[in-house]
C-alpha atoms as a PDB file:
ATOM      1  CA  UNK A   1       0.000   0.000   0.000  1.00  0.00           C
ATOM      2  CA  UNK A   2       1.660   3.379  -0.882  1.00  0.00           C
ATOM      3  CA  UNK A   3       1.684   6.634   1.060  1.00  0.00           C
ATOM      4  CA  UNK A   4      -1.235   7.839  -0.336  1.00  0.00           C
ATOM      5  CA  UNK A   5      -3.722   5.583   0.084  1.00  0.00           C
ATOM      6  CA  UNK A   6      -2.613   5.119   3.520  1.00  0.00           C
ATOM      7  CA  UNK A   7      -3.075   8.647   4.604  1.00  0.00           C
ATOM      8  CA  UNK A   8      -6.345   8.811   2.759  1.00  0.00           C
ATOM      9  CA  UNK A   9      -7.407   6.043   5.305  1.00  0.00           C
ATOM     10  CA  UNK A  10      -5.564   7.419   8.677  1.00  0.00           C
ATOM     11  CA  UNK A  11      -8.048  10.860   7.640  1.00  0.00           C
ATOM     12  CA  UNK A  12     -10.729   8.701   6.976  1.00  0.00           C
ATOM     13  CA  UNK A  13     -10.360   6.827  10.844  1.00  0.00           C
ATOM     14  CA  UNK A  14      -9.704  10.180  12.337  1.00  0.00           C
ATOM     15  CA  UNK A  15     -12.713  11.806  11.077  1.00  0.00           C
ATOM     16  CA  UNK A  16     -14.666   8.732  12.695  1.00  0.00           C
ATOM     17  CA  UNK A  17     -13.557   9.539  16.206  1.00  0.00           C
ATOM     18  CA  UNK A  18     -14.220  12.958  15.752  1.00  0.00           C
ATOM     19  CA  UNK A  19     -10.898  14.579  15.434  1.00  0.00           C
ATOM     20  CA  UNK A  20     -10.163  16.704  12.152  1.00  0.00           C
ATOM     21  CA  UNK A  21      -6.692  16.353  11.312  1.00  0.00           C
ATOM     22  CA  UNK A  22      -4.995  19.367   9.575  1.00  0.00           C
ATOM     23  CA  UNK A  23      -1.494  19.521   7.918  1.00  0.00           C
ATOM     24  CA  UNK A  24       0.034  21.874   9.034  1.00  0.00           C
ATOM     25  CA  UNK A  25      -1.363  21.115  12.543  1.00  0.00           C
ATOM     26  CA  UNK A  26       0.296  17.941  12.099  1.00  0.00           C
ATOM     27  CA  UNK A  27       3.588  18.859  10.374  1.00  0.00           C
ATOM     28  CA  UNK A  28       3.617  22.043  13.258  1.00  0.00           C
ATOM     29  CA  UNK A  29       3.154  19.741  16.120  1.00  0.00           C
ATOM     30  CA  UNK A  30       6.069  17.174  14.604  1.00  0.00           C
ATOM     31  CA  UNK A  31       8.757  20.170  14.700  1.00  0.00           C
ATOM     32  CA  UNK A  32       8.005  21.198  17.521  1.00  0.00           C
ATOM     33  CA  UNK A  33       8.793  17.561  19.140  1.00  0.00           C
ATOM     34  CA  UNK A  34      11.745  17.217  17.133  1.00  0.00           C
ATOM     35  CA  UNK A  35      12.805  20.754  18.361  1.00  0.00           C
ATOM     36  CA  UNK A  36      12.317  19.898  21.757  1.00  0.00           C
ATOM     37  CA  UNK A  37      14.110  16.583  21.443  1.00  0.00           C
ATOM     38  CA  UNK A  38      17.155  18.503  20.640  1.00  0.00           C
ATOM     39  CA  UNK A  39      17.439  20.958  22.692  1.00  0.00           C
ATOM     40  CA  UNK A  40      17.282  18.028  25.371  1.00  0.00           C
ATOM     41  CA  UNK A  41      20.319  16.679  23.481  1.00  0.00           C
ATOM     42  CA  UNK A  42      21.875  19.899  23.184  1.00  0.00           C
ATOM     43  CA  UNK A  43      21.036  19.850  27.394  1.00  0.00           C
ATOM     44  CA  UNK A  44      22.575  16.447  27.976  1.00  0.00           C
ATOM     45  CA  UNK A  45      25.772  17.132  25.689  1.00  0.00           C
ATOM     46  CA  UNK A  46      26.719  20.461  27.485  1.00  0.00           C
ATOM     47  CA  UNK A  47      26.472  18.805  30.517  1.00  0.00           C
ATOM     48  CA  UNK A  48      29.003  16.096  29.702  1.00  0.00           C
ATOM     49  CA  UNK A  49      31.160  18.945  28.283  1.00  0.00           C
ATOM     50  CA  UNK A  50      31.398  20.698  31.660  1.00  0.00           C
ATOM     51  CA  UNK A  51      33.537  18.363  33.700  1.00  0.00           C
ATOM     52  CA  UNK A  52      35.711  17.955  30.855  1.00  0.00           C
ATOM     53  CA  UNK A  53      36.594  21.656  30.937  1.00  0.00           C
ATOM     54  CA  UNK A  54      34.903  22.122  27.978  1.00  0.00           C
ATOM     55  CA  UNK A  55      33.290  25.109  28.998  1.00  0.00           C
ATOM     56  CA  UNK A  56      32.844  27.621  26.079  1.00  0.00           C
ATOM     57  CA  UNK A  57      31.215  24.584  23.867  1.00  0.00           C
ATOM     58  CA  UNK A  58      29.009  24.028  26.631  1.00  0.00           C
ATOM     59  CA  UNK A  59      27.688  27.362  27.709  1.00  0.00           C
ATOM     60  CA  UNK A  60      27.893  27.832  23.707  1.00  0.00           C
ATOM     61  CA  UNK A  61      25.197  24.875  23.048  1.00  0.00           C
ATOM     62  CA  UNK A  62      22.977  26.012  26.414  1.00  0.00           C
ATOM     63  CA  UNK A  63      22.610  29.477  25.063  1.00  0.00           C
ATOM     64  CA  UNK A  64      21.698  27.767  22.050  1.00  0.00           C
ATOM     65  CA  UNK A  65      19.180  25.653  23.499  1.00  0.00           C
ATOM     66  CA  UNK A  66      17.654  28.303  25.897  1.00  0.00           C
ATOM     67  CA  UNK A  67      17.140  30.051  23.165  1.00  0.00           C
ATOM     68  CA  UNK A  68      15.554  27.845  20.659  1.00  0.00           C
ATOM     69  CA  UNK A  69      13.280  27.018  23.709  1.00  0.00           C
ATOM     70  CA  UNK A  70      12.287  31.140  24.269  1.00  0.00           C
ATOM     71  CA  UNK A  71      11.096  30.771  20.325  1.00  0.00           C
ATOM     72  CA  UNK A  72       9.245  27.904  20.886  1.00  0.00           C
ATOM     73  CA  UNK A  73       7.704  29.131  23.972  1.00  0.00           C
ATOM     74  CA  UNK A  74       6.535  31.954  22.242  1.00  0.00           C
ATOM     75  CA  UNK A  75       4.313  30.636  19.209  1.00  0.00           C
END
């Protein structure tokens, strides 16, 4: 079954249970997890950095990260 068909059906199910699924909703909602997801690796990275004295990449990539979060935060 290709792509098509298949999303023709997941609309089809969703519209049964009430829920009507928009694209961009969808794709919106997708970036925004995969955004998040990375600024919690960006998180988890800086803190190994730190007590290897790798301290300008790590306050570098939790700037970074703070700030991708005040974006998202804001929409």
């Amino acid at each position: 079954m290709n792509n098509s068909q298949n999303y023709v059906k997941q609309i089809k199910n969703a519209k049964r249970g009430g829920y009507t699924p928009t694209i961009a909703k969808d794709i919106n909602k997708h970036k925004i997890q995969k955004a998040l997801k990375l600024i919690e690796q960006w998180r988890d990275l800086a803190s190994e950095l730190k007590p290897q004295l790798q301290l300008d990449t790590a306050f570098t990539l939790e700037e970074c990260a703070q700030d991708l979060d005040k974006i998202l935060r804001s929409k």
